[in-house]
GROMACS .gro file of C-alpha atoms in nm:
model
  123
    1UNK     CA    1   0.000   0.000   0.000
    2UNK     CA    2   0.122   0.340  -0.121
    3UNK     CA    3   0.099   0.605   0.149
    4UNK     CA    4  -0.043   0.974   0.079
    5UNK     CA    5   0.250   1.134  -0.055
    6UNK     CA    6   0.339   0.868  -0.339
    7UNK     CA    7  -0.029   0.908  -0.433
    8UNK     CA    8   0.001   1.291  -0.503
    9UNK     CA    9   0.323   1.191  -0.637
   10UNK     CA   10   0.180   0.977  -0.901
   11UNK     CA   11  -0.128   1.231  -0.944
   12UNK     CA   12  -0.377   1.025  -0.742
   13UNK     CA   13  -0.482   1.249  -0.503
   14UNK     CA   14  -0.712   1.099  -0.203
   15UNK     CA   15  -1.016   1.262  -0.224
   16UNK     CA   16  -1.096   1.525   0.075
   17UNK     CA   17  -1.380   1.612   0.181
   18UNK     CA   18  -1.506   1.983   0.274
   19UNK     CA   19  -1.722   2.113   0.457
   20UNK     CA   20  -1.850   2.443   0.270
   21UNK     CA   21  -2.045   2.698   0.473
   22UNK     CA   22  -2.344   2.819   0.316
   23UNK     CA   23  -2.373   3.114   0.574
   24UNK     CA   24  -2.373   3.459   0.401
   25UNK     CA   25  -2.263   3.766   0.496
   26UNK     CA   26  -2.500   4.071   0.510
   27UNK     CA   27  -2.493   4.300   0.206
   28UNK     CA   28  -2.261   4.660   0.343
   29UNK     CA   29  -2.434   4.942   0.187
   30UNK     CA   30  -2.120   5.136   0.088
   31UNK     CA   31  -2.282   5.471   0.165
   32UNK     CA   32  -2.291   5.372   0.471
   33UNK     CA   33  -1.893   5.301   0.512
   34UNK     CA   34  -1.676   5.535   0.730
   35UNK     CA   35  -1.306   5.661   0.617
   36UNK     CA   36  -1.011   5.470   0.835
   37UNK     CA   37  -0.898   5.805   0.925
   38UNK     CA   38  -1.138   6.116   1.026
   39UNK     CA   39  -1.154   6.359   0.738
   40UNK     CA   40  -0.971   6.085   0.516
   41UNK     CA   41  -1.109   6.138   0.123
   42UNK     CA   42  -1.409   5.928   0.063
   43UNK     CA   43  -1.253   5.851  -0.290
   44UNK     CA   44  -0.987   5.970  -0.513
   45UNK     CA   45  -0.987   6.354  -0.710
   46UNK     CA   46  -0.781   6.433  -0.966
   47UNK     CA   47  -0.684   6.730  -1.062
   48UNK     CA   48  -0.447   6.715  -1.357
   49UNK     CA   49  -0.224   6.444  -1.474
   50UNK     CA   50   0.019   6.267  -1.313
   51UNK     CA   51   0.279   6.430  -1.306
   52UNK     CA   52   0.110   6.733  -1.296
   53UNK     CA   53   0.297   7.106  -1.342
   54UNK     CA   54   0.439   7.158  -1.020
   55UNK     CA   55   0.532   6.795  -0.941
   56UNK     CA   56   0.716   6.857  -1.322
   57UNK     CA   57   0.872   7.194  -1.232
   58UNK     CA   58   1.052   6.998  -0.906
   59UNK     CA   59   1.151   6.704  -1.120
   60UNK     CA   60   1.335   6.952  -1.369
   61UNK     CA   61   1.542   7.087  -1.051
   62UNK     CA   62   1.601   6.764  -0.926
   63UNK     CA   63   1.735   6.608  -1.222
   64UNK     CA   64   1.981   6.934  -1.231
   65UNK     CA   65   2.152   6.740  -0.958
   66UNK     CA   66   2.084   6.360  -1.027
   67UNK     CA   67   1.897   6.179  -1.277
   68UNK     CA   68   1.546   6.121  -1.134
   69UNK     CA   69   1.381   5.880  -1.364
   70UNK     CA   70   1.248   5.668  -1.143
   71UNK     CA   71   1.033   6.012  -0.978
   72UNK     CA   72   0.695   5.979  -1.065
   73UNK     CA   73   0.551   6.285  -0.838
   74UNK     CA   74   0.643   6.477  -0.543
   75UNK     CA   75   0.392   6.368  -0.253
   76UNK     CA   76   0.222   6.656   0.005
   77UNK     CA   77   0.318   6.484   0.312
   78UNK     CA   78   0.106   6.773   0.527
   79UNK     CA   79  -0.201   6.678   0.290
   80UNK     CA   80  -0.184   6.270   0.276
   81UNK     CA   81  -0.423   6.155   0.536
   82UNK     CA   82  -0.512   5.771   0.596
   83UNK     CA   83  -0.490   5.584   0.270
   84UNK     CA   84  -0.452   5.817   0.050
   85UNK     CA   85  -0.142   6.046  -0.070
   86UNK     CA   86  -0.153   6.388  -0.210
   87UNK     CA   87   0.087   6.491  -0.434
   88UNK     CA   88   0.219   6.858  -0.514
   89UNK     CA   89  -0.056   6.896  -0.760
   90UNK     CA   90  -0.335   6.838  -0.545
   91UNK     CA   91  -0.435   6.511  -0.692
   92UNK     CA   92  -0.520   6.300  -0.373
   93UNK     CA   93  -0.441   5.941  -0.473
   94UNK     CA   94  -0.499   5.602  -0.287
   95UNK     CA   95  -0.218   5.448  -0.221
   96UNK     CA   96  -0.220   5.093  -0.239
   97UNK     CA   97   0.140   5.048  -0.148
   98UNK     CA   98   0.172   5.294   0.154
   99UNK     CA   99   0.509   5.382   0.005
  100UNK     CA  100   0.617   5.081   0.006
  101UNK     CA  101   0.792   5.078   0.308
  102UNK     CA  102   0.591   5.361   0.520
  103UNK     CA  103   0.391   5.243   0.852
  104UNK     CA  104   0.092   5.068   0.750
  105UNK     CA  105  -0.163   5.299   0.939
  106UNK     CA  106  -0.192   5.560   0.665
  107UNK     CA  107  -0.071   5.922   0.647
  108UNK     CA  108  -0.118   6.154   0.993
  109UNK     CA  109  -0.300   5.862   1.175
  110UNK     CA  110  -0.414   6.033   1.485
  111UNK     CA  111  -0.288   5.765   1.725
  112UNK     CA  112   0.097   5.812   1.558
  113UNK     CA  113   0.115   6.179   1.548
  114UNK     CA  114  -0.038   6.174   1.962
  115UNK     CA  115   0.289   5.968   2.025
  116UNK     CA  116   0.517   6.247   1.965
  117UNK     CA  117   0.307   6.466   2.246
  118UNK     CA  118   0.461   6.284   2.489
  119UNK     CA  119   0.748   6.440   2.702
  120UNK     CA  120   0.953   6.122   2.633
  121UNK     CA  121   0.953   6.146   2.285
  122UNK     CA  122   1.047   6.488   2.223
  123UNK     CA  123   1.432   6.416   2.376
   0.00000   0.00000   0.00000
């Protein structure tokens, strides 16, 4: 007798059984949704292209210094809030990727920017 392993080896799977749950989930009215972050857009606004003049005006003095190529925009750091970032522009974009490598919890989160009230973190 083969055990399980040779017989997904040789393609002859054991057949498993599932239990599927035929529960469903009530319908969310998306109207009715509230932003992560207080005074977070409820959607993305555009306001020119990508990049728009200003965000091309900084790339043009940038790349006097160092080729920039891989400088899509110039982000408003003061005007990002939760999900979504706002570039020079004024396009407010959501921003599925956080940066890449920025804390998880959006732009300005309330709880983050409390942390630096604290006596202890201002040494």
């Amino acid at each position: 007798m083969m055990n399980k392993l040779g017989l997904i080896l040789r393609g002859e799977t054991p057949k498993i059984q599932r239990l599927l749950s035929t529960a469903t989930s009530p319908a969310k009215d998306a109207s009715q949704s509230k932003p992560y972050v207080v005074g977070e857009p409820s959607g993305p606004t555009m306001k020119c292209e990508v990049p728009g003049p200003e965000s091309k005006s900084l790339l043009a003095d940038l790349s006097k210094i160092q080729s920039m190529d891989s400088v899509h925009f110039f982000a408003d750091y003061d005007k990002s809030l939760g999900n979504y970032i706002v570039d020079v522009d004024g396009n407010e974009m959501l921003d599925l990727f956080t940066q890449i490598s920025s804390v998880p919890i959006g732009y300005n989160h309330p709880a983050l920017l409390s942390a630096f009230d604290s006596p202890s973190a201002m040494r």
